[in-house]
C-alpha cells in the first residue's frame, strides 16, 4: 500500500463517522447508535445504523457496512485512494506516500490540480469577455447549447494566440514549469513555450472528485485536428477517466443506466436534450478500467457507436473488454446509429423521446455476440463454435456464462449447455480457493466469539498478556485471533481501525460479518466471556498436545516432563 497505515489509522480516529454520514444522510438518535433509511437500497423503515463507539455503519436490510472510508467509496463512488484524500482534505492534512507507491506526493499533484482549475476559470472568463467571444457565442447558438448547459459543463474558450494562458504566469517560472507538466503549455527546442490550446472551445475533464485534470478542445472552424486533448500527465490518464461522469453523478447519485458515447459534444448535446446520463471515453477504445468504473456506477451500460464498419469494430472491442468484468446483475448493451449520424446530430433530428426509444431497444450483449459471429463465420459451425467458446470462457459471471452456453447449444443443434461443455472442451473458470476464514464458521464456537468480541470491542485486548499456547493450537482461524491480540495489546483502537488494518487480508469479509454479529453477550459480561473463550482455546491446545505425546512410542526427557504437567493440569480441571 502506498499510503502509510499509521496515517490511515489517524484519519479514521480523527473523523467522526456519525458527522460524516449525517452530512449526506440525515441521522436520528436511536439508543446508543444513530439510524436512517439506507442510502444504498430502497426502504420505507430505517434499517441503517451508525455506531459512534465502533465508528462503523451497517444496514440490516441490504448488508452494506464499513468505516468512514467504505462509506465514502460507496456513497460518493470514490476509489480507495480518492476516499483517503477526501478525508485528509477535510482535516487539512496532506497525504504522505511511502517509497515504492505509484506516485510520490511532494505537493506537485496538489499544485497541478490548482493550476488546472485556474486554467478552467481563465477559459470560462474568456468566453464571457474576450473580443472574439461573439463567434463562440454564435457557434454555441448554432449547436443549440444553452447558457445553463455551458455553465454545467464549465465550457470555455481558448483565444487565438500563442500566449493567452501563458501570459497569466509570466512572472512565475515555477507555475510555467508545472503548466508544462500538466500539458497546458508546449516547449520548443529553443526553450520558449506557448499555449497548447488556441482558438478552441474548451471542455474541462473532471475526475470523480470534480477536480479538473485535463481538457478537450474543439476547433471552431475547419482547422485540424478537430479535437485536441490533453496529453497524459501525473494527474490525467486518459484510459482511467470518463468525460461527463462527474456531471452525471451530480444529477443522478445512483444512476440505473449510463450511455457511453465517443465525443465531448455528444455528451453535452444529449444533456441539452434531457438525456443527462451519457459519458464519453475520451476518443479511445473503452478500456477495462473505464468499464469497471461504469459498472461500479450503474447496473446497465449501453455502448453507443456509429453504424459503419469502424463503429462495429469498436463495439466488438468493447464487448471483448467487458466480458471478464461483468458481475451478476450487470447489463451491457449496444446501439448502432444510422450511417452518417452521431448522438449529437441524431438527438437534434429526432428529439429526446425517440432517442430514448433507441436506448430502450438497445441490442443485448448475447444478441450482438452471436449476430457478429454468425455474420463472420456463416455456416462454418466449427469456427463459429470455437470462437464462441473462447469468448464465453472469459466470463466470470456463471449465470451469464450458462445463458450463453445454452444459446450456443441451440445454435449448434445440441441438447443443452452441458452437452456443449462435454463435446467442445469448455473450460470453466476455477472457483476461488476457500478462504482460511472458514475456520471461523460455526455460529457459537468460542473462537468465533473471541474474534467477534475483539473486533467489536478492541479494548478487550488492551494490556492482555501474550497467549503462547494459542500459537501452537492446530485450529483454522486461530492465526487471525493471534494477530488481533497482538494489534490490540498495545494500541487503543476502535472497530473501524481494526477492520481497516485487514482490508487487503483474505479474512476481511469474515471480519466485517463478525463486526455486525449479534453475539448476545451483555455489555457487563464482555470481558468475562472473552476471557472464558481464551481459556477454552488454551484447554484445546492442552488436549491436542496431550494426544500428540500420548500416541508417541518414545519420549525425550523434555517431552516426559511436559506430558506429566499436562496430565496434572487436566486432572485439576476434572
Coordinates of C-alpha atoms in Angstrom, one line a residue, residues 115-511:
X115 CA -3.4 25.3 -11.9
X116 CA -5.8 23.3 -13.9
X117 CA -8.8 24.8 -12.0
X118 CA -7.3 28.2 -12.7
X119 CA -7.0 27.4 -16.4
X120 CA -10.6 26.3 -16.4
X121 CA -11.6 29.7 -14.8
X122 CA -9.5 31.5 -17.4
X123 CA -11.2 29.8 -20.3
X124 CA -14.7 30.5 -18.9
X125 CA -13.7 34.1 -18.4
X126 CA -12.5 34.4 -22.0
X127 CA -15.9 33.0 -23.1
X128 CA -17.6 35.9 -21.3
X129 CA -15.2 38.8 -22.1
X130 CA -12.8 38.2 -25.0
X131 CA -13.1 40.3 -28.1
X132 CA -13.7 37.1 -30.2
X133 CA -16.5 35.8 -27.9
X134 CA -19.1 36.7 -30.5
X135 CA -18.0 34.0 -32.9
X136 CA -18.0 31.5 -30.0
X137 CA -21.5 32.5 -28.9
X138 CA -22.7 32.1 -32.5
X139 CA -21.2 28.7 -32.6
X140 CA -22.8 27.6 -29.3
X141 CA -26.2 29.0 -30.5
X142 CA -25.8 27.1 -33.8
X143 CA -25.2 23.9 -31.8
X144 CA -28.2 24.7 -29.7
X145 CA -26.4 24.8 -26.3
X146 CA -28.0 26.9 -23.6
X147 CA -26.2 29.0 -21.1
X148 CA -27.2 26.6 -18.4
X149 CA -25.6 23.6 -20.2
X150 CA -22.4 25.6 -20.9
X151 CA -22.2 26.5 -17.2
X152 CA -23.0 23.0 -16.1
X153 CA -20.1 21.5 -18.0
X154 CA -17.8 24.5 -17.4
X155 CA -17.3 25.1 -21.1
X156 CA -14.9 27.9 -22.0
X157 CA -12.9 29.4 -24.8
X158 CA -9.1 29.4 -25.5
X159 CA -8.5 32.5 -27.6
X160 CA -6.4 32.6 -30.7
X161 CA -2.8 33.4 -29.9
X162 CA 0.3 31.8 -28.6
X163 CA 0.3 33.1 -25.0
X164 CA -3.3 33.5 -23.8
X165 CA -2.8 31.3 -20.8
X166 CA 0.9 31.6 -20.6
X167 CA 0.7 35.4 -20.2
X168 CA -1.0 35.0 -16.8
X169 CA 2.1 33.3 -15.4
X170 CA 4.9 35.5 -17.0
X171 CA 6.3 36.2 -13.6
X172 CA 6.3 32.6 -12.2
X173 CA 8.7 30.2 -13.7
X174 CA 7.5 27.5 -11.3
X175 CA 3.9 27.9 -12.4
X176 CA 5.0 27.7 -16.1
X177 CA 7.0 24.5 -15.4
X178 CA 4.0 22.9 -13.8
X179 CA 1.7 24.0 -16.6
X180 CA 4.2 22.3 -18.9
X181 CA 3.9 19.2 -16.8
X182 CA 0.1 19.4 -16.9
X183 CA 0.2 19.6 -20.7
X184 CA -1.2 23.1 -20.9
X185 CA 2.0 24.5 -22.4
X186 CA 4.3 23.2 -25.1
X187 CA 8.1 23.8 -25.1
X188 CA 10.0 24.4 -28.3
X189 CA 13.6 23.1 -28.8
X190 CA 14.8 26.7 -28.2
X191 CA 13.3 26.6 -24.7
X192 CA 10.4 29.0 -25.4
X193 CA 6.9 28.0 -24.5
X194 CA 3.4 28.5 -25.9
X195 CA -0.2 27.6 -25.3
X196 CA -1.3 24.1 -26.3
X197 CA -4.9 25.1 -26.8
X198 CA -5.6 28.1 -29.2
X199 CA -8.9 29.3 -30.8
X200 CA -10.8 26.3 -29.4
X201 CA -14.0 25.6 -27.5
X202 CA -12.7 24.1 -24.2
X203 CA -14.3 21.2 -22.4
X204 CA -12.8 20.6 -18.9
X205 CA -12.4 16.9 -18.0
X206 CA -13.1 16.3 -14.3
X207 CA -12.2 13.4 -12.2
X208 CA -14.6 11.6 -9.8
X209 CA -14.0 14.3 -7.2
X210 CA -14.8 17.1 -9.5
X211 CA -11.2 18.3 -10.0
X212 CA -10.1 19.4 -13.5
X213 CA -7.4 17.0 -14.7
X214 CA -7.4 17.8 -18.4
X215 CA -9.1 19.5 -21.3
X216 CA -10.6 18.7 -24.7
X217 CA -10.5 21.5 -27.2
X218 CA -12.8 21.6 -30.3
X219 CA -11.7 23.7 -33.2
X220 CA -14.3 26.4 -34.1
X221 CA -13.7 26.4 -37.8
X222 CA -12.4 23.9 -40.3
X223 CA -8.9 23.5 -38.8
X224 CA -7.3 20.3 -37.7
X225 CA -7.3 18.4 -35.6
X226 CA -11.0 18.7 -35.0
X227 CA -10.4 17.7 -31.3
X228 CA -7.2 18.3 -29.3
X229 CA -6.9 16.5 -26.0
X230 CA -4.6 17.0 -23.0
X231 CA -1.7 14.6 -23.0
X232 CA -1.0 12.0 -20.3
X233 CA 0.2 13.8 -17.2
X234 CA 0.7 12.9 -13.5
X235 CA -2.9 13.7 -12.8
X236 CA -4.6 12.7 -16.1
X237 CA -4.6 9.2 -17.5
X238 CA -7.0 9.1 -20.5
X239 CA -7.8 5.4 -20.0
X240 CA -8.9 5.9 -16.4
X241 CA -11.3 8.8 -16.8
X242 CA -14.7 9.3 -18.4
X243 CA -15.8 12.7 -19.6
X244 CA -19.1 13.8 -18.0
X245 CA -19.2 11.2 -15.2
X246 CA -18.8 13.8 -12.5
X247 CA -21.6 15.9 -14.0
X248 CA -23.8 12.8 -14.4
X249 CA -23.3 11.9 -10.7
X250 CA -24.3 15.5 -9.7
X251 CA -27.6 14.9 -11.5
X252 CA -28.1 11.2 -10.5
X253 CA -26.4 9.9 -7.4
X254 CA -27.4 6.4 -8.2
X255 CA -27.9 6.1 -12.0
X256 CA -29.6 3.0 -13.3
X257 CA -28.2 3.4 -16.8
X258 CA -25.1 5.0 -18.3
X259 CA -24.8 5.6 -22.0
X260 CA -21.2 5.7 -23.3
X261 CA -20.5 7.7 -26.4
X262 CA -17.4 8.9 -28.2
X263 CA -17.2 12.7 -28.1
X264 CA -17.5 15.6 -25.7
X265 CA -20.1 17.3 -27.8
X266 CA -22.2 14.2 -27.9
X267 CA -22.4 14.2 -24.0
X268 CA -23.2 17.9 -23.9
X269 CA -25.8 17.8 -26.7
X270 CA -27.6 14.8 -25.2
X271 CA -27.7 16.6 -21.8
X272 CA -29.1 19.7 -23.5
X273 CA -32.0 17.5 -24.7
X274 CA -32.5 15.9 -21.3
X275 CA -30.5 12.7 -21.9
X276 CA -28.2 13.6 -19.0
X277 CA -26.7 10.1 -18.3
X278 CA -24.1 9.9 -21.0
X279 CA -20.3 9.9 -20.7
X280 CA -17.5 9.8 -23.3
X281 CA -14.5 7.6 -23.4
X282 CA -12.2 10.5 -24.5
X283 CA -11.8 9.3 -28.0
X284 CA -10.2 6.0 -27.2
X285 CA -11.5 2.4 -27.2
X286 CA -13.2 1.9 -23.9
X287 CA -10.6 0.4 -21.5
X288 CA -11.1 -2.2 -18.9
X289 CA -10.6 0.4 -16.2
X290 CA -13.3 2.6 -17.8
X291 CA -15.6 -0.4 -18.0
X292 CA -15.0 -1.2 -14.3
X293 CA -15.8 2.4 -13.5
X294 CA -19.0 2.3 -15.5
X295 CA -20.2 -1.0 -13.9
X296 CA -19.5 0.3 -10.4
X297 CA -21.7 3.3 -11.0
X298 CA -24.7 1.7 -12.9
X299 CA -26.0 -1.8 -13.5
X300 CA -26.8 -1.1 -17.1
X301 CA -24.2 0.2 -19.5
X302 CA -25.2 1.0 -23.1
X303 CA -22.4 1.4 -25.7
X304 CA -23.4 3.8 -28.5
X305 CA -21.5 3.6 -31.8
X306 CA -21.7 4.8 -35.4
X307 CA -23.4 2.3 -37.7
X308 CA -20.3 1.9 -40.0
X309 CA -17.6 -0.7 -40.1
X310 CA -15.4 1.3 -37.7
X311 CA -18.4 1.5 -35.2
X312 CA -19.0 -2.2 -35.3
X313 CA -15.3 -2.9 -34.8
X314 CA -15.2 -0.6 -31.8
X315 CA -18.2 -2.3 -30.4
X316 CA -16.6 -5.7 -30.7
X317 CA -13.5 -4.5 -28.9
X318 CA -15.8 -3.1 -26.2
X319 CA -17.5 -6.5 -25.9
X320 CA -14.2 -8.3 -25.5
X321 CA -13.1 -5.9 -22.9
X322 CA -16.4 -6.1 -20.9
X323 CA -16.8 -9.9 -20.8
X324 CA -14.4 -10.7 -18.0
X325 CA -15.7 -7.7 -15.9
X326 CA -19.4 -8.4 -15.9
X327 CA -20.8 -9.3 -12.5
X328 CA -24.2 -10.9 -11.7
X329 CA -26.9 -8.3 -12.4
X330 CA -24.8 -6.2 -14.8
X331 CA -26.2 -5.5 -18.3
X332 CA -24.1 -4.4 -21.2
X333 CA -26.0 -3.4 -24.4
X334 CA -25.2 -1.9 -27.8
X335 CA -26.8 0.8 -30.0
X336 CA -25.7 1.4 -33.6
X337 CA -26.7 4.8 -35.1
X338 CA -27.8 5.3 -38.7
X339 CA -25.0 5.9 -41.2
X340 CA -23.6 9.5 -41.0
X341 CA -25.2 10.2 -37.6
X342 CA -23.7 10.7 -34.2
X343 CA -25.6 11.2 -30.9
X344 CA -25.2 15.0 -31.2
X345 CA -26.7 15.2 -34.7
X346 CA -29.3 12.4 -34.2
X347 CA -30.9 13.8 -31.0
X348 CA -31.3 17.2 -32.7
X349 CA -33.2 15.5 -35.6
X350 CA -35.5 13.1 -33.6
X351 CA -35.6 14.6 -30.1
X352 CA -35.4 13.1 -26.7
X353 CA -38.3 10.7 -26.8
X354 CA -37.3 9.0 -30.0
X355 CA -33.6 8.8 -28.9
X356 CA -34.5 7.2 -25.6
X357 CA -36.6 4.7 -27.5
X358 CA -33.4 3.7 -29.3
X359 CA -31.8 3.2 -25.9
X360 CA -34.8 1.1 -24.7
X361 CA -34.4 -1.1 -27.8
X362 CA -30.6 -1.5 -27.4
X363 CA -29.2 -4.8 -28.5
X364 CA -28.3 -7.2 -25.8
X365 CA -24.7 -8.4 -25.3
X366 CA -25.6 -12.0 -26.3
X367 CA -27.5 -10.8 -29.3
X368 CA -24.6 -8.8 -30.6
X369 CA -22.1 -11.5 -29.8
X370 CA -24.0 -14.3 -31.7
X371 CA -25.1 -12.0 -34.6
X372 CA -21.5 -10.9 -35.2
X373 CA -20.1 -14.4 -35.1
X374 CA -22.9 -15.6 -37.5
X375 CA -22.0 -12.8 -39.9
X376 CA -18.3 -13.6 -39.7
X377 CA -18.5 -17.4 -40.0
X378 CA -21.8 -18.1 -41.7
X379 CA -22.4 -21.8 -41.9
X380 CA -18.9 -22.7 -40.7
X381 CA -20.1 -24.1 -37.4
X382 CA -16.7 -25.4 -36.4
X383 CA -15.1 -21.9 -36.3
X384 CA -18.3 -20.4 -35.1
X385 CA -18.3 -22.7 -32.0
X386 CA -14.6 -22.3 -31.5
X387 CA -14.7 -18.5 -31.3
X388 CA -17.8 -18.5 -29.2
X389 CA -16.2 -20.8 -26.6
X390 CA -13.1 -18.6 -26.5
X391 CA -15.3 -15.6 -25.6
X392 CA -17.6 -17.4 -23.2
X393 CA -14.7 -18.8 -21.2
X394 CA -13.6 -15.3 -20.4
X395 CA -16.8 -14.6 -18.4
X396 CA -16.7 -14.7 -14.6
X397 CA -20.5 -14.5 -14.1
X398 CA -21.6 -18.1 -14.2
X399 CA -25.2 -17.2 -14.8
X400 CA -24.4 -15.2 -17.9
X401 CA -21.9 -17.9 -18.9
X402 CA -24.5 -20.7 -18.8
X403 CA -27.1 -18.5 -20.6
X404 CA -24.6 -18.1 -23.5
X405 CA -23.8 -21.8 -23.5
X406 CA -27.5 -22.7 -23.7
X407 CA -27.9 -20.3 -26.6
X408 CA -24.7 -21.7 -28.3
X409 CA -26.2 -25.3 -27.8
X410 CA -29.4 -24.2 -29.5
X411 CA -27.5 -22.6 -32.5
X412 CA -25.3 -25.8 -32.9
X413 CA -28.3 -28.2 -32.6
X414 CA -27.0 -29.6 -29.3
X415 CA -29.2 -30.6 -26.3
X416 CA -28.0 -28.1 -23.6
X417 CA -25.1 -26.3 -22.1
X418 CA -23.7 -29.5 -20.5
X419 CA -23.7 -31.1 -24.0
X420 CA -21.6 -28.1 -25.2
X421 CA -19.1 -28.4 -22.4
X422 CA -18.5 -32.1 -23.0
X423 CA -18.3 -32.0 -26.8
X424 CA -16.4 -28.8 -27.3
X425 CA -14.0 -28.9 -24.4
X426 CA -15.3 -25.9 -22.5
X427 CA -13.0 -25.0 -19.6
X428 CA -14.9 -23.4 -16.7
X429 CA -13.1 -20.8 -14.6
X430 CA -11.7 -22.3 -11.4
X431 CA -13.6 -21.4 -8.3
X432 CA -11.9 -19.1 -5.9
X433 CA -10.0 -21.0 -3.2
X434 CA -11.8 -21.3 0.1
X435 CA -10.6 -18.6 2.5
X436 CA -9.0 -19.5 5.7
X437 CA -11.9 -17.6 7.2
X438 CA -13.8 -20.9 7.0
X439 CA -12.1 -21.8 10.3
X440 CA -14.3 -19.1 11.9
X441 CA -17.6 -20.7 10.8
X442 CA -19.9 -22.2 13.4
X443 CA -22.2 -19.7 15.0
X444 CA -21.3 -20.4 18.6
X445 CA -17.7 -21.6 18.6
X446 CA -15.5 -19.9 21.2
X447 CA -13.0 -19.0 18.5
X448 CA -15.7 -17.2 16.6
X449 CA -16.9 -15.5 19.7
X450 CA -13.4 -14.4 20.8
X451 CA -12.7 -12.9 17.4
X452 CA -16.1 -11.2 17.2
X453 CA -15.7 -9.7 20.7
X454 CA -12.2 -8.4 19.9
X455 CA -13.3 -6.8 16.6
X456 CA -16.3 -5.2 18.2
X457 CA -14.6 -4.2 21.4
X458 CA -10.8 -3.9 20.7
X459 CA -10.3 -2.5 24.2
X460 CA -10.7 -6.1 25.5
X461 CA -7.2 -6.9 24.2
X462 CA -5.5 -3.9 25.8
X463 CA -2.8 -5.0 28.2
X464 CA -3.7 -8.6 27.8
X465 CA -0.6 -10.9 28.4
X466 CA 0.7 -13.0 25.5
X467 CA -1.1 -16.3 24.9
X468 CA 1.8 -18.6 23.9
X469 CA -0.3 -21.8 23.9
X470 CA -2.5 -20.4 21.1
X471 CA 0.5 -20.1 18.8
X472 CA 0.7 -23.9 18.8
X473 CA -3.0 -24.7 18.6
X474 CA -3.9 -26.5 15.4
X475 CA -7.2 -24.8 14.6
X476 CA -8.1 -23.0 11.4
X477 CA -8.6 -19.3 12.2
X478 CA -6.5 -19.1 15.4
X479 CA -3.8 -17.2 13.5
X480 CA -6.3 -14.4 12.9
X481 CA -7.1 -14.2 16.7
X482 CA -3.4 -14.1 17.5
X483 CA -2.9 -11.2 15.0
X484 CA -5.8 -9.3 16.6
X485 CA -4.4 -9.9 20.1
X486 CA -1.0 -8.5 19.0
X487 CA -2.7 -5.5 17.4
X488 CA -4.9 -4.6 20.3
X489 CA -2.5 -5.4 23.2
X490 CA -0.5 -2.1 22.9
X491 CA -2.7 0.2 20.9
X492 CA -6.1 1.7 21.7
X493 CA -8.1 1.1 18.6
X494 CA -11.7 1.2 17.5
X495 CA -13.6 -1.3 15.3
X496 CA -13.1 0.8 12.2
X497 CA -9.4 0.9 12.6
X498 CA -9.1 -2.8 13.2
X499 CA -11.1 -3.6 10.1
X500 CA -9.1 -1.1 8.0
X501 CA -5.9 -3.0 9.0
X502 CA -7.3 -6.1 7.4
X503 CA -8.7 -4.5 4.2
X504 CA -6.4 -6.5 1.9
X505 CA -6.4 -9.6 4.0
X506 CA -8.2 -12.8 3.0
X507 CA -10.1 -12.6 6.3
X508 CA -11.6 -9.2 5.7
X509 CA -15.0 -10.3 4.6
X510 CA -15.3 -12.7 7.6
X511 CA -14.2 -9.9 10.0

